[in-house]
Amino acid sequence: MPLSESALIERYFRGLGAQRTDVPLGIGDDAALLECPPDAQLVATTDTLVAGVHFPPATAPAAIGHRALAVNLSDLAAMGARPAWALLALTLPQADEDWLAEFAAGLARLARAHNVALVGGDTTRGPLTVTLQLLGCVPQGAALTRAGGRAGDELYVSGTPGDAGAGLALLEGRLTAPAAAAAYLRERFLAPSPRVALGERLRGYASACIDVSDGLLGDAGKLAQASGSALTLEFESLPVSEPLEQALGAEAARELALTAGDDYELCFSVPALESARLMRELPPQHWNYRRIGALRAGAGVAVTRGGTVMEFSHSGYQHFS
Ligand code: ADP
Ligand code: MG
């Protein structure tokens, strides 16, 4: 007998993730009751993953569960918020119990790691689609936004962008790489590590912040535009991982770091006068970020190399065709 919707929810989703004391009523009623701390603002985000659009159809279910939460954690990280509660709208072609068990395990592992409780959702039949809504809190008035940067601010990025884009290309057979490098890059696509702790710590340092999901060049450009500034990115300063360099060479690795998606790193600006304090109090080698450029007066994005401006359009690079 196929699993009923209520049995499915009971078996795989009730109690998933962290147990939190600020959930007086979770899964099982018509809606959840949640308690925001006093003096905090609620921060809300949602993202949808469609099979064949946002991940290859054959992706392991645990990785889909991980990614569904990771992409939303990254949005809250960019706001400097602390994640707390998730709702899951799941559309499934059929109630495959092996698939559900693995999906729930992948989701639960990351949820517990970030103290997130699953407090509700919806389950429907149709082409595989995963929509996760994530709620969190930030002290009143302390949220980071894209708009707070000013000309003269330094620009930083966390991690090594480009890895996930290469990982996806490997999974789709558009790229080959030595085995160890390929394994690392694939994992960076399948199991991104959203920079939640860094986002929270950046409150009080960063003037603006955005998460890098659609390519560093475009996303940093959005931050600059929202901040009413132009942006200069220094090609030689772009951090790239060793496996990415092994797979593509130094030049193409940096091009991919600028243009590939799915990184889920943070890009943030810091007033020049605050940069020394940032470096001292949040050591870059511990927090894993690097200066890549600066906001300037004006509008638009320039990538410079040895002092000269490179020709670079957002969609101009077709790496694997
Ligand atoms: P309703 O008809 O009131 O929406 P449902 O039968 O859809 O009720 O859901 C029952 C309970 O299970 C609700 O608390 C709902 O939030 C929760 N729920 C349904 N689907 C999911 C899911 N995929 N993940 C987590 N909770 C879910
Ligand atoms: Mg429902």
mmCIF file of C-alpha atoms and ligand atoms in Angstrom:
data_model
loop_
_atom_site.group_PDB
_atom_site.id
_atom_site.type_symbol
_atom_site.label_atom_id
_atom_site.label_comp_id
_atom_site.label_asym_id
_atom_site.label_seq_id
_atom_site.Cartn_x
_atom_site.Cartn_y
_atom_site.Cartn_z
ATOM 1 C CA MET A 1 0.000 0.000 0.000
ATOM 2 C CA PRO A 2 1.461 3.383 -0.919
ATOM 3 C CA LEU A 3 2.421 5.659 1.933
ATOM 4 C CA SER A 4 -0.307 8.179 2.808
ATOM 5 C CA GLU A 5 0.646 11.847 2.986
ATOM 6 C CA SER A 6 0.191 11.976 6.740
ATOM 7 C CA ALA A 7 2.226 8.791 7.299
ATOM 8 C CA LEU A 8 4.959 10.190 5.076
ATOM 9 C CA ILE A 9 5.116 13.446 7.048
ATOM 10 C CA GLU A 10 5.081 11.569 10.349
ATOM 11 C CA ARG A 11 7.822 9.174 9.293
ATOM 12 C CA TYR A 12 10.266 11.507 7.577
ATOM 13 C CA PHE A 13 9.626 15.101 8.570
ATOM 14 C CA ARG A 14 8.141 15.416 12.028
ATOM 15 C CA GLY A 15 10.925 16.333 14.459
ATOM 16 C CA LEU A 16 13.471 16.787 11.648
ATOM 17 C CA GLY A 17 16.453 18.986 12.511
ATOM 18 C CA ALA A 18 17.157 20.717 15.787
ATOM 19 C CA GLN A 19 14.813 20.621 18.775
ATOM 20 C CA ARG A 20 14.161 24.261 19.662
ATOM 21 C CA THR A 21 12.384 25.700 22.663
ATOM 22 C CA ASP A 22 10.996 28.606 20.596
ATOM 23 C CA VAL A 23 8.588 26.306 18.697
ATOM 24 C CA PRO A 24 5.537 25.883 20.940
ATOM 25 C CA LEU A 25 3.696 24.214 18.037
ATOM 26 C CA GLY A 26 5.459 22.603 15.070
ATOM 27 C CA ILE A 27 4.458 20.017 12.456
ATOM 28 C CA GLY A 28 0.985 18.534 12.921
ATOM 29 C CA ASP A 29 -1.376 21.487 13.219
ATOM 30 C CA ASP A 30 -2.593 23.852 10.493
ATOM 31 C CA ALA A 31 0.364 26.180 11.036
ATOM 32 C CA ALA A 32 3.358 26.472 13.322
ATOM 33 C CA LEU A 33 3.704 28.859 16.261
ATOM 34 C CA LEU A 34 7.129 30.433 16.645
ATOM 35 C CA GLU A 35 8.553 32.788 19.228
ATOM 36 C CA CYS A 36 10.873 35.564 18.080
ATOM 37 C CA PRO A 37 13.165 36.933 20.759
ATOM 38 C CA PRO A 38 12.295 40.455 21.908
ATOM 39 C CA ASP A 39 14.294 43.225 20.175
ATOM 40 C CA ALA A 40 14.838 40.992 17.140
ATOM 41 C CA GLN A 41 13.602 41.245 13.573
ATOM 42 C CA LEU A 42 12.287 38.213 11.686
ATOM 43 C CA VAL A 43 14.296 37.495 8.520
ATOM 44 C CA ALA A 44 12.587 35.358 5.845
ATOM 45 C CA THR A 45 13.754 33.796 2.599
ATOM 46 C CA THR A 46 12.734 31.014 0.227
ATOM 47 C CA ASP A 47 14.320 29.206 -2.711
ATOM 48 C CA THR A 48 13.041 26.539 -5.080
ATOM 49 C CA LEU A 49 15.083 23.736 -6.607
ATOM 50 C CA VAL A 50 13.596 22.124 -9.721
ATOM 51 C CA ALA A 51 14.987 18.781 -10.895
ATOM 52 C CA GLY A 52 16.767 19.189 -14.212
ATOM 53 C CA VAL A 53 16.966 22.961 -13.776
ATOM 54 C CA HIS A 54 18.816 23.512 -10.490
ATOM 55 C CA PHE A 55 20.392 20.085 -10.140
ATOM 56 C CA PRO A 56 20.939 17.117 -12.481
ATOM 57 C CA PRO A 57 17.959 14.706 -12.244
ATOM 58 C CA ALA A 58 20.212 11.850 -11.051
ATOM 59 C CA THR A 59 21.565 13.832 -8.051
ATOM 60 C CA ALA A 60 21.709 11.802 -4.833
ATOM 61 C CA PRO A 61 18.655 12.579 -2.660
ATOM 62 C CA ALA A 62 20.828 13.468 0.371
ATOM 63 C CA ALA A 63 22.581 16.120 -1.709
ATOM 64 C CA ILE A 64 19.214 17.565 -2.807
ATOM 65 C CA GLY A 65 18.123 17.777 0.846
ATOM 66 C CA HIS A 66 21.415 19.440 1.783
ATOM 67 C CA ARG A 67 21.288 21.932 -1.077
ATOM 68 C CA ALA A 68 17.668 22.903 -0.453
ATOM 69 C CA LEU A 69 18.607 24.144 3.004
ATOM 70 C CA ALA A 70 22.117 25.354 2.112
ATOM 71 C CA VAL A 71 20.942 27.844 -0.518
ATOM 72 C CA ASN A 72 18.541 29.392 2.003
ATOM 73 C CA LEU A 73 21.117 29.398 4.820
ATOM 74 C CA SER A 74 23.344 31.356 2.482
ATOM 75 C CA ASP A 75 20.651 34.028 2.021
ATOM 76 C CA LEU A 76 20.278 34.452 5.778
ATOM 77 C CA ALA A 77 24.064 34.517 6.177
ATOM 78 C CA ALA A 78 24.180 37.430 3.739
ATOM 79 C CA MET A 79 21.741 39.309 5.986
ATOM 80 C CA GLY A 80 23.865 38.660 9.074
ATOM 81 C CA ALA A 81 20.934 36.679 10.494
ATOM 82 C CA ARG A 82 20.822 33.556 12.656
ATOM 83 C CA PRO A 83 18.676 30.811 11.094
ATOM 84 C CA ALA A 84 15.998 29.142 13.234
ATOM 85 C CA TRP A 85 12.979 27.607 11.459
ATOM 86 C CA ALA A 86 12.311 25.982 8.086
ATOM 87 C CA LEU A 87 9.194 25.072 6.095
ATOM 88 C CA LEU A 88 9.392 22.545 3.287
ATOM 89 C CA ALA A 89 7.085 22.431 0.262
ATOM 90 C CA LEU A 90 7.873 19.172 -1.471
ATOM 91 C CA THR A 91 6.508 18.031 -4.831
ATOM 92 C CA LEU A 92 7.252 14.375 -5.574
ATOM 93 C CA PRO A 93 6.532 12.192 -8.606
ATOM 94 C CA GLN A 94 5.908 9.283 -6.208
ATOM 95 C CA ALA A 95 6.372 8.461 -2.512
ATOM 96 C CA ASP A 96 9.628 6.500 -2.874
ATOM 97 C CA GLU A 97 10.619 5.586 0.686
ATOM 98 C CA ASP A 98 14.329 5.065 -0.027
ATOM 99 C CA TRP A 99 14.468 8.444 -1.730
ATOM 100 C CA LEU A 100 12.580 10.132 1.116
ATOM 101 C CA ALA A 101 14.784 8.596 3.815
ATOM 102 C CA GLU A 102 17.980 9.782 2.121
ATOM 103 C CA PHE A 103 16.562 13.209 1.292
ATOM 104 C CA ALA A 104 15.406 13.720 4.886
ATOM 105 C CA ALA A 105 18.786 12.533 6.234
ATOM 106 C CA GLY A 106 20.699 15.022 4.057
ATOM 107 C CA LEU A 107 18.376 17.828 5.104
ATOM 108 C CA ALA A 108 18.442 16.838 8.777
ATOM 109 C CA ARG A 109 22.227 16.708 9.000
ATOM 110 C CA LEU A 110 22.643 20.305 7.832
ATOM 111 C CA ALA A 111 19.607 21.480 9.839
ATOM 112 C CA ARG A 112 21.055 20.123 13.076
ATOM 113 C CA ALA A 113 24.472 21.619 12.272
ATOM 114 C CA HIS A 114 22.831 25.064 12.096
ATOM 115 C CA ASN A 115 20.262 24.571 14.860
ATOM 116 C CA VAL A 116 17.340 24.775 12.418
ATOM 117 C CA ALA A 117 14.017 23.065 13.213
ATOM 118 C CA LEU A 118 11.621 21.951 10.457
ATOM 119 C CA VAL A 119 8.282 23.370 11.609
ATOM 120 C CA GLY A 120 5.945 22.759 8.676
ATOM 121 C CA GLY A 121 5.463 22.394 4.975
ATOM 122 C CA ASP A 122 3.315 20.940 2.266
ATOM 123 C CA THR A 123 3.505 17.723 0.259
ATOM 124 C CA THR A 124 2.119 17.367 -3.258
ATOM 125 C CA ARG A 125 2.470 15.092 -6.260
ATOM 126 C CA GLY A 126 4.148 16.249 -9.462
ATOM 127 C CA PRO A 127 7.597 16.729 -11.042
ATOM 128 C CA LEU A 128 10.338 16.748 -8.370
ATOM 129 C CA THR A 129 10.488 20.269 -6.926
ATOM 130 C CA VAL A 130 11.810 21.305 -3.522
ATOM 131 C CA THR A 131 10.889 24.684 -2.056
ATOM 132 C CA LEU A 132 12.321 25.514 1.321
ATOM 133 C CA GLN A 133 11.476 28.601 3.313
ATOM 134 C CA LEU A 134 13.892 29.612 6.038
ATOM 135 C CA LEU A 135 13.195 32.009 8.888
ATOM 136 C CA GLY A 136 15.696 33.497 11.271
ATOM 137 C CA CYS A 137 16.327 36.444 13.521
ATOM 138 C CA VAL A 138 18.624 39.423 13.626
ATOM 139 C CA PRO A 139 18.943 42.078 16.354
ATOM 140 C CA GLN A 140 16.702 45.074 15.592
ATOM 141 C CA GLY A 141 18.346 47.289 12.952
ATOM 142 C CA ALA A 142 21.515 45.186 12.679
ATOM 143 C CA ALA A 143 20.809 43.280 9.452
ATOM 144 C CA LEU A 144 23.326 43.504 6.628
ATOM 145 C CA THR A 145 21.894 44.585 3.274
ATOM 146 C CA ARG A 146 23.231 45.071 -0.238
ATOM 147 C CA ALA A 147 22.720 48.806 -0.082
ATOM 148 C CA GLY A 148 25.008 50.030 2.712
ATOM 149 C CA GLY A 149 28.292 50.249 0.796
ATOM 150 C CA ARG A 150 30.003 53.537 -0.131
ATOM 151 C CA ALA A 151 32.689 54.573 -2.610
ATOM 152 C CA GLY A 152 36.056 53.808 -1.019
ATOM 153 C CA ASP A 153 34.903 50.656 0.798
ATOM 154 C CA GLU A 154 37.055 47.569 0.356
ATOM 155 C CA LEU A 155 35.386 44.493 -1.166
ATOM 156 C CA TYR A 156 35.969 40.952 0.078
ATOM 157 C CA VAL A 157 34.821 37.437 -0.815
ATOM 158 C CA SER A 158 34.815 34.270 1.287
ATOM 159 C CA GLY A 159 36.053 30.878 0.152
ATOM 160 C CA THR A 160 37.103 29.971 -3.379
ATOM 161 C CA PRO A 161 34.418 30.835 -5.935
ATOM 162 C CA GLY A 162 34.270 28.843 -9.163
ATOM 163 C CA ASP A 163 34.622 25.443 -7.497
ATOM 164 C CA ALA A 164 30.918 24.633 -7.611
ATOM 165 C CA GLY A 165 30.561 25.709 -11.237
ATOM 166 C CA ALA A 166 33.401 23.364 -12.176
ATOM 167 C CA GLY A 167 31.791 20.635 -10.041
ATOM 168 C CA LEU A 168 28.536 20.960 -11.967
ATOM 169 C CA ALA A 169 30.401 20.873 -15.277
ATOM 170 C CA LEU A 170 32.147 17.673 -14.135
ATOM 171 C CA LEU A 171 28.819 16.110 -13.115
ATOM 172 C CA GLU A 172 27.358 16.992 -16.494
ATOM 173 C CA GLY A 173 30.359 15.652 -18.382
ATOM 174 C CA ARG A 174 31.389 19.064 -19.778
ATOM 175 C CA LEU A 175 34.768 19.026 -18.020
ATOM 176 C CA THR A 176 37.362 16.473 -16.974
ATOM 177 C CA ALA A 177 39.921 16.757 -14.157
ATOM 178 C CA PRO A 178 42.348 14.558 -12.182
ATOM 179 C CA ALA A 179 40.385 12.238 -9.859
ATOM 180 C CA ALA A 180 41.156 13.959 -6.532
ATOM 181 C CA ALA A 181 40.479 17.444 -7.921
ATOM 182 C CA ALA A 182 37.267 16.222 -9.559
ATOM 183 C CA ALA A 183 36.025 14.671 -6.304
ATOM 184 C CA TYR A 184 36.657 17.918 -4.406
ATOM 185 C CA LEU A 185 34.949 20.078 -7.052
ATOM 186 C CA ARG A 186 31.887 17.814 -7.364
ATOM 187 C CA GLU A 187 31.460 17.926 -3.597
ATOM 188 C CA ARG A 188 31.609 21.722 -3.653
ATOM 189 C CA PHE A 189 28.587 21.714 -5.982
ATOM 190 C CA LEU A 190 26.670 18.949 -4.210
ATOM 191 C CA ALA A 191 27.318 20.043 -0.619
ATOM 192 C CA PRO A 192 28.003 23.776 -0.421
ATOM 193 C CA SER A 193 28.985 25.187 2.998
ATOM 194 C CA PRO A 194 26.951 28.348 3.571
ATOM 195 C CA ARG A 195 28.925 30.939 5.561
ATOM 196 C CA VAL A 196 26.407 31.395 8.353
ATOM 197 C CA ALA A 197 28.926 32.003 11.156
ATOM 198 C CA LEU A 198 30.849 34.524 9.054
ATOM 199 C CA GLY A 199 27.646 36.380 8.133
ATOM 200 C CA GLU A 200 26.703 36.800 11.774
ATOM 201 C CA ARG A 201 30.214 37.917 12.722
ATOM 202 C CA LEU A 202 30.253 40.514 9.930
ATOM 203 C CA ARG A 203 27.593 42.565 11.722
ATOM 204 C CA GLY A 204 29.406 45.652 12.913
ATOM 205 C CA TYR A 205 32.112 45.368 10.236
ATOM 206 C CA ALA A 206 30.470 45.012 6.821
ATOM 207 C CA SER A 207 28.737 47.997 5.226
ATOM 208 C CA ALA A 208 26.991 45.717 2.684
ATOM 209 C CA CYS A 209 26.788 41.998 1.986
ATOM 210 C CA ILE A 210 25.401 39.638 -0.677
ATOM 211 C CA ASP A 211 25.639 35.907 -1.135
ATOM 212 C CA VAL A 212 27.321 34.717 -4.292
ATOM 213 C CA SER A 213 24.890 32.360 -5.994
ATOM 214 C CA ASP A 214 24.789 33.557 -9.614
ATOM 215 C CA GLY A 215 28.466 34.349 -10.201
ATOM 216 C CA LEU A 216 30.784 36.727 -8.347
ATOM 217 C CA LEU A 217 30.968 39.323 -11.108
ATOM 218 C CA GLY A 218 27.201 39.700 -11.335
ATOM 219 C CA ASP A 219 26.484 39.432 -7.617
ATOM 220 C CA ALA A 220 29.259 41.849 -6.586
ATOM 221 C CA GLY A 221 27.854 44.137 -9.288
ATOM 222 C CA LYS A 222 24.422 43.946 -7.624
ATOM 223 C CA LEU A 223 25.963 44.956 -4.298
ATOM 224 C CA ALA A 224 27.741 47.891 -5.948
ATOM 225 C CA GLN A 225 24.596 48.999 -7.769
ATOM 226 C CA ALA A 226 22.443 48.773 -4.631
ATOM 227 C CA SER A 227 25.133 50.749 -2.819
ATOM 228 C CA GLY A 228 25.110 53.465 -5.504
ATOM 229 C CA SER A 229 28.739 52.797 -6.409
ATOM 230 C CA ALA A 230 31.008 51.495 -9.133
ATOM 231 C CA LEU A 231 33.121 48.436 -8.493
ATOM 232 C CA THR A 232 36.684 47.495 -9.362
ATOM 233 C CA LEU A 233 37.632 43.814 -9.068
ATOM 234 C CA GLU A 234 41.291 42.801 -9.250
ATOM 235 C CA PHE A 235 41.716 39.686 -11.389
ATOM 236 C CA GLU A 236 44.978 38.632 -9.701
ATOM 237 C CA SER A 237 43.412 38.904 -6.238
ATOM 238 C CA LEU A 238 40.636 36.410 -6.964
ATOM 239 C CA PRO A 239 40.994 33.426 -4.623
ATOM 240 C CA VAL A 240 40.865 30.105 -6.468
ATOM 241 C CA SER A 241 41.339 26.623 -5.071
ATOM 242 C CA GLU A 242 44.192 24.333 -6.068
ATOM 243 C CA PRO A 243 41.810 21.711 -7.500
ATOM 244 C CA LEU A 244 40.189 24.380 -9.691
ATOM 245 C CA GLU A 245 43.610 25.476 -10.961
ATOM 246 C CA GLN A 246 44.519 21.848 -11.627
ATOM 247 C CA ALA A 247 41.326 21.357 -13.605
ATOM 248 C CA LEU A 248 41.426 24.569 -15.636
ATOM 249 C CA GLY A 249 44.768 26.341 -15.269
ATOM 250 C CA ALA A 250 45.279 29.629 -13.411
ATOM 251 C CA GLU A 251 43.724 31.857 -16.068
ATOM 252 C CA ALA A 252 40.484 29.980 -16.748
ATOM 253 C CA ALA A 253 40.111 29.197 -13.033
ATOM 254 C CA ARG A 254 39.902 32.929 -12.285
ATOM 255 C CA GLU A 255 37.501 33.500 -15.160
ATOM 256 C CA LEU A 256 35.266 30.783 -13.754
ATOM 257 C CA ALA A 257 35.580 32.262 -10.239
ATOM 258 C CA LEU A 258 34.079 35.461 -11.676
ATOM 259 C CA THR A 259 31.270 33.955 -13.715
ATOM 260 C CA ALA A 260 30.195 30.521 -12.422
ATOM 261 C CA GLY A 261 27.204 30.120 -10.116
ATOM 262 C CA ASP A 262 26.313 27.976 -7.100
ATOM 263 C CA ASP A 263 29.197 29.140 -4.881
ATOM 264 C CA TYR A 264 27.142 30.222 -1.833
ATOM 265 C CA GLU A 265 30.011 32.342 -0.581
ATOM 266 C CA LEU A 266 29.657 35.840 0.890
ATOM 267 C CA CYS A 267 30.781 39.008 -0.851
ATOM 268 C CA PHE A 268 30.929 42.045 1.437
ATOM 269 C CA SER A 269 32.182 45.599 1.638
ATOM 270 C CA VAL A 270 33.942 47.164 4.610
ATOM 271 C CA PRO A 271 34.774 50.870 5.032
ATOM 272 C CA ALA A 272 38.495 51.376 4.402
ATOM 273 C CA LEU A 273 38.978 52.797 7.893
ATOM 274 C CA GLU A 274 37.443 49.640 9.419
ATOM 275 C CA SER A 275 39.433 47.161 7.345
ATOM 276 C CA ALA A 276 42.375 46.931 9.756
ATOM 277 C CA ARG A 277 39.974 46.157 12.609
ATOM 278 C CA LEU A 278 38.239 43.514 10.463
ATOM 279 C CA MET A 279 41.554 41.818 9.674
ATOM 280 C CA ARG A 280 42.637 41.940 13.308
ATOM 281 C CA GLU A 281 39.420 40.745 14.895
ATOM 282 C CA LEU A 282 38.320 38.307 12.161
ATOM 283 C CA PRO A 283 41.652 36.957 10.866
ATOM 284 C CA PRO A 284 41.228 36.129 7.159
ATOM 285 C CA GLN A 285 43.210 32.892 7.425
ATOM 286 C CA HIS A 286 40.766 31.675 10.091
ATOM 287 C CA TRP A 287 37.563 33.066 8.546
ATOM 288 C CA ASN A 288 38.632 32.277 5.011
ATOM 289 C CA TYR A 289 38.006 35.497 3.090
ATOM 290 C CA ARG A 290 40.102 37.806 0.932
ATOM 291 C CA ARG A 291 40.108 41.332 -0.417
ATOM 292 C CA ILE A 292 39.273 41.350 -4.137
ATOM 293 C CA GLY A 293 38.623 44.988 -4.965
ATOM 294 C CA ALA A 294 36.923 48.189 -3.899
ATOM 295 C CA LEU A 295 33.831 50.307 -4.418
ATOM 296 C CA ARG A 296 34.397 53.530 -6.342
ATOM 297 C CA ALA A 297 32.416 56.626 -7.225
ATOM 298 C CA GLY A 298 30.260 56.151 -10.312
ATOM 299 C CA ALA A 299 28.516 53.082 -11.727
ATOM 300 C CA GLY A 300 29.403 49.776 -13.411
ATOM 301 C CA VAL A 301 31.918 46.997 -12.839
ATOM 302 C CA ALA A 302 35.521 46.888 -14.044
ATOM 303 C CA VAL A 303 37.903 43.953 -13.742
ATOM 304 C CA THR A 304 41.512 45.099 -13.667
ATOM 305 C CA ARG A 305 44.710 43.210 -14.255
ATOM 306 C CA GLY A 306 48.119 44.758 -13.617
ATOM 307 C CA GLY A 307 46.439 48.156 -13.626
ATOM 308 C CA THR A 308 44.627 47.800 -16.971
ATOM 309 C CA VAL A 309 40.922 47.067 -17.420
ATOM 310 C CA MET A 310 40.005 43.659 -18.863
ATOM 311 C CA GLU A 311 37.208 43.171 -21.336
ATOM 312 C CA PHE A 312 34.643 41.137 -19.468
ATOM 313 C CA SER A 313 30.939 40.720 -20.037
ATOM 314 C CA HIS A 314 28.710 38.833 -17.616
ATOM 315 C CA SER A 315 27.751 36.195 -20.120
ATOM 316 C CA GLY A 316 30.831 36.527 -22.283
ATOM 317 C CA TYR A 317 32.575 33.363 -21.210
ATOM 318 C CA GLN A 318 31.494 29.973 -22.547
ATOM 319 C CA HIS A 319 33.943 27.768 -20.698
ATOM 320 C CA PHE A 320 32.919 24.328 -21.743
ATOM 321 C CA SER A 321 31.335 24.691 -25.151
HETATM 322 P P1 ADP B 1 -3.043 21.139 5.811
HETATM 323 O O1 ADP B 1 -4.024 20.462 4.955
HETATM 324 O O2 ADP B 1 -3.594 21.816 6.992
HETATM 325 O O3 ADP B 1 -2.080 21.977 5.047
HETATM 326 P P2 ADP B 1 -1.238 18.944 5.722
HETATM 327 O O4 ADP B 1 -1.813 17.579 5.800
HETATM 328 O O5 ADP B 1 -0.786 19.466 4.405
HETATM 329 O O6 ADP B 1 -2.189 19.956 6.457
HETATM 330 O O7 ADP B 1 0.013 18.992 6.699
HETATM 331 C C1 ADP B 1 -0.105 18.518 8.006
HETATM 332 C C2 ADP B 1 1.056 19.020 8.811
HETATM 333 O O8 ADP B 1 2.270 18.534 8.258
HETATM 334 C C3 ADP B 1 1.190 20.535 8.813
HETATM 335 O O9 ADP B 1 1.682 20.904 10.093
HETATM 336 C C4 ADP B 1 2.216 20.810 7.751
HETATM 337 O O10 ADP B 1 2.923 22.000 8.031
HETATM 338 C C5 ADP B 1 3.102 19.590 7.868
HETATM 339 N N1 ADP B 1 3.752 19.206 6.596
HETATM 340 C C6 ADP B 1 3.173 18.824 5.438
HETATM 341 N N2 ADP B 1 4.084 18.503 4.506
HETATM 342 C C7 ADP B 1 5.286 18.701 5.084
HETATM 343 C C8 ADP B 1 6.636 18.562 4.648
HETATM 344 N N3 ADP B 1 6.942 18.160 3.404
HETATM 345 N N4 ADP B 1 7.613 18.883 5.530
HETATM 346 C C9 ADP B 1 7.324 19.300 6.763
HETATM 347 N N5 ADP B 1 6.098 19.440 7.243
HETATM 348 C C10 ADP B 1 5.084 19.145 6.425
HETATM 349 MG MG MG B 2 -1.081 21.251 3.398
#
